[in-house]
């Protein structure tokens, strides 16, 4: 595969957008208006408590977006917030109602992801390893 630098980065961004669009379509098909909400529930579905800052780091979403989504989830009684060690940060976790919501939302997605992953495990692990390396290299764009 012969490719110049600009072609490479354009194709990389095109593929990232395509991947994001696939998850966005899944979210919309399942009644979720926001792909961001899908990723937040996805991250919370691990059953652990997380600070909002951790949620920002795990999902790469802005603080204001995470805060708004957490408030909406709290209003629907899907999450609880409690004080952490640092008084400024609260710990977020799914309630029982939230766990049911997350399971209903994510079960089909997890099943499909598992199927793809298990059929392509070696390729998937290589992809993540290489992508993490590129992510680190591209941090230069943040300067």
C-alpha positions as a printed NumPy array, in Angstrom:
array([[  0.   ,   0.   ,   0.   ],
       [  1.643,   3.198,  -1.19 ],
       [  0.431,   6.345,   0.52 ],
       [  1.637,   9.886,   1.117],
       [  1.414,  11.63 ,   4.486],
       [ -1.715,  13.679,   3.719],
       [ -3.467,  10.654,   2.249],
       [ -2.625,   8.659,   5.362],
       [ -4.006,  11.233,   7.804],
       [ -7.077,  11.867,   5.687],
       [ -7.789,   8.123,   5.571],
       [ -7.141,   7.821,   9.315],
       [ -9.651,  10.577,  10.074],
       [-12.151,   9.155,   7.591],
       [-11.959,   5.756,   9.284],
       [-12.287,   7.29 ,  12.754],
       [-15.383,   9.175,  11.593],
       [-16.785,   6.   ,  10.061],
       [-16.246,   4.113,  13.319],
       [-17.835,   6.931,  15.303],
       [-20.786,   6.999,  12.891],
       [-21.346,   3.26 ,  13.415],
       [-21.656,   3.781,  17.175],
       [-23.77 ,   6.881,  16.619],
       [-26.208,   4.907,  14.446],
       [-26.362,   2.192,  17.107],
       [-27.128,   4.814,  19.756],
       [-29.882,   6.423,  17.682],
       [-31.418,   3.025,  16.81 ],
       [-31.644,   2.394,  20.546],
       [-33.267,   5.698,  21.425],
       [-30.138,   7.497,  22.592],
       [-29.937,  10.991,  21.204],
       [-26.254,  11.421,  21.964],
       [-23.294,   9.252,  21.15 ],
       [-21.682,  10.929,  24.174],
       [-24.333,   9.433,  26.458],
       [-23.654,   6.006,  24.975],
       [-19.947,   6.311,  25.824],
       [-20.63 ,   7.581,  29.324],
       [-23.007,   4.695,  30.114],
       [-20.525,   2.324,  28.451],
       [-17.762,   3.544,  30.77 ],
       [-19.988,   3.411,  33.874],
       [-21.144,  -0.119,  33.043],
       [-17.944,  -1.549,  34.54 ],
       [-19.699,  -1.424,  37.933],
       [-17.078,   0.812,  39.567],
       [-17.297,   4.283,  41.034],
       [-15.676,   7.013,  38.964],
       [-15.038,  10.687,  39.463],
       [-16.294,  12.993,  36.744],
       [-12.67 ,  13.761,  35.862],
       [-12.023,  10.034,  35.369],
       [-15.1  ,   9.89 ,  33.159],
       [-13.697,  12.75 ,  31.068],
       [-10.377,  10.938,  30.736],
       [-11.99 ,   7.551,  29.95 ],
       [-14.332,   8.936,  27.302],
       [-12.302,  11.915,  25.989],
       [-15.396,  14.072,  26.499],
       [-15.259,  17.673,  27.765],
       [-16.015,  18.325,  31.448],
       [-19.139,  20.336,  30.648],
       [-20.534,  17.502,  28.516],
       [-19.844,  14.879,  31.191],
       [-21.342,  17.113,  33.881],
       [-24.53 ,  17.692,  31.849],
       [-24.91 ,  13.991,  31.05 ],
       [-24.31 ,  12.98 ,  34.678],
       [-26.994,  15.448,  35.823],
       [-29.443,  13.969,  33.304],
       [-28.61 ,  10.432,  34.439],
       [-29.024,  11.506,  38.071],
       [-32.409,  13.108,  37.314],
       [-33.535,   9.8  ,  35.802],
       [-32.221,   7.957,  38.892],
       [-29.682,   6.001,  36.815],
       [-26.662,   7.185,  38.816],
       [-25.844,   8.211,  42.334],
       [-23.283,  10.794,  43.33 ],
       [-21.425,  10.672,  46.6  ],
       [-18.548,  12.605,  48.057],
       [-15.116,  11.185,  47.435],
       [-11.874,  11.734,  49.292],
       [-11.451,  15.056,  47.514],
       [-14.48 ,  17.141,  48.533],
       [-14.541,  18.832,  45.103],
       [-14.971,  15.55 ,  43.242],
       [-17.979,  13.322,  43.609],
       [-18.033,   9.623,  42.83 ],
       [-20.503,   8.504,  40.176],
       [-21.946,   4.988,  40.023],
       [-24.929,   3.298,  38.448],
       [-27.975,   2.614,  40.606],
       [-29.863,  -0.675,  40.221],
       [-32.203,   1.14 ,  37.832],
       [-29.121,   2.447,  36.003],
       [-27.601,  -1.029,  35.759],
       [-30.812,  -2.304,  34.171],
       [-30.815,   0.675,  31.794],
       [-27.151,   0.106,  30.874],
       [-27.668,  -3.63 ,  30.385],
       [-30.697,  -3.076,  28.143],
       [-28.818,  -0.453,  26.166],
       [-25.49 ,  -2.239,  25.85 ],
       [-26.175,  -5.993,  25.809],
       [-26.647,  -6.247,  22.042],
       [-23.683,  -3.936,  21.437],
       [-21.446,  -5.965,  23.761],
       [-22.529,  -9.209,  22.066],
       [-21.67 ,  -7.818,  18.626],
       [-18.363,  -6.372,  19.832],
       [-17.446,  -9.694,  21.481],
       [-18.209, -11.601,  18.288],
       [-16.005,  -9.3  ,  16.198],
       [-13.238,  -9.27 ,  18.809],
       [-13.135, -13.051,  19.27 ],
       [-12.965, -13.644,  15.519],
       [-10.183, -11.049,  15.12 ],
       [ -8.433, -10.976,  18.499],
       [ -4.84 , -10.868,  17.246],
       [ -5.621,  -8.124,  14.727],
       [ -7.618,  -6.181,  17.337],
       [ -4.781,  -6.261,  19.874],
       [ -2.233,  -5.201,  17.24 ],
       [ -4.558,  -2.402,  16.175],
       [ -4.888,  -1.061,  19.728],
       [ -1.131,  -1.274,  20.301],
       [ -0.373,   0.596,  17.079],
       [ -3.15 ,   3.106,  17.582],
       [ -1.934,   3.926,  21.105],
       [  1.539,   4.569,  19.674],
       [  0.089,   6.894,  17.046],
       [ -2.03 ,   8.645,  19.652],
       [  1.129,   9.415,  21.625],
       [  2.911,  10.647,  18.502],
       [  0.007,  12.902,  17.603],
       [  0.11 ,  14.608,  21.009],
       [  2.499,  17.014,  19.274],
       [ -0.608,  18.563,  17.674],
       [ -1.746,  19.726,  21.124],
       [  1.251,  21.978,  21.604]])
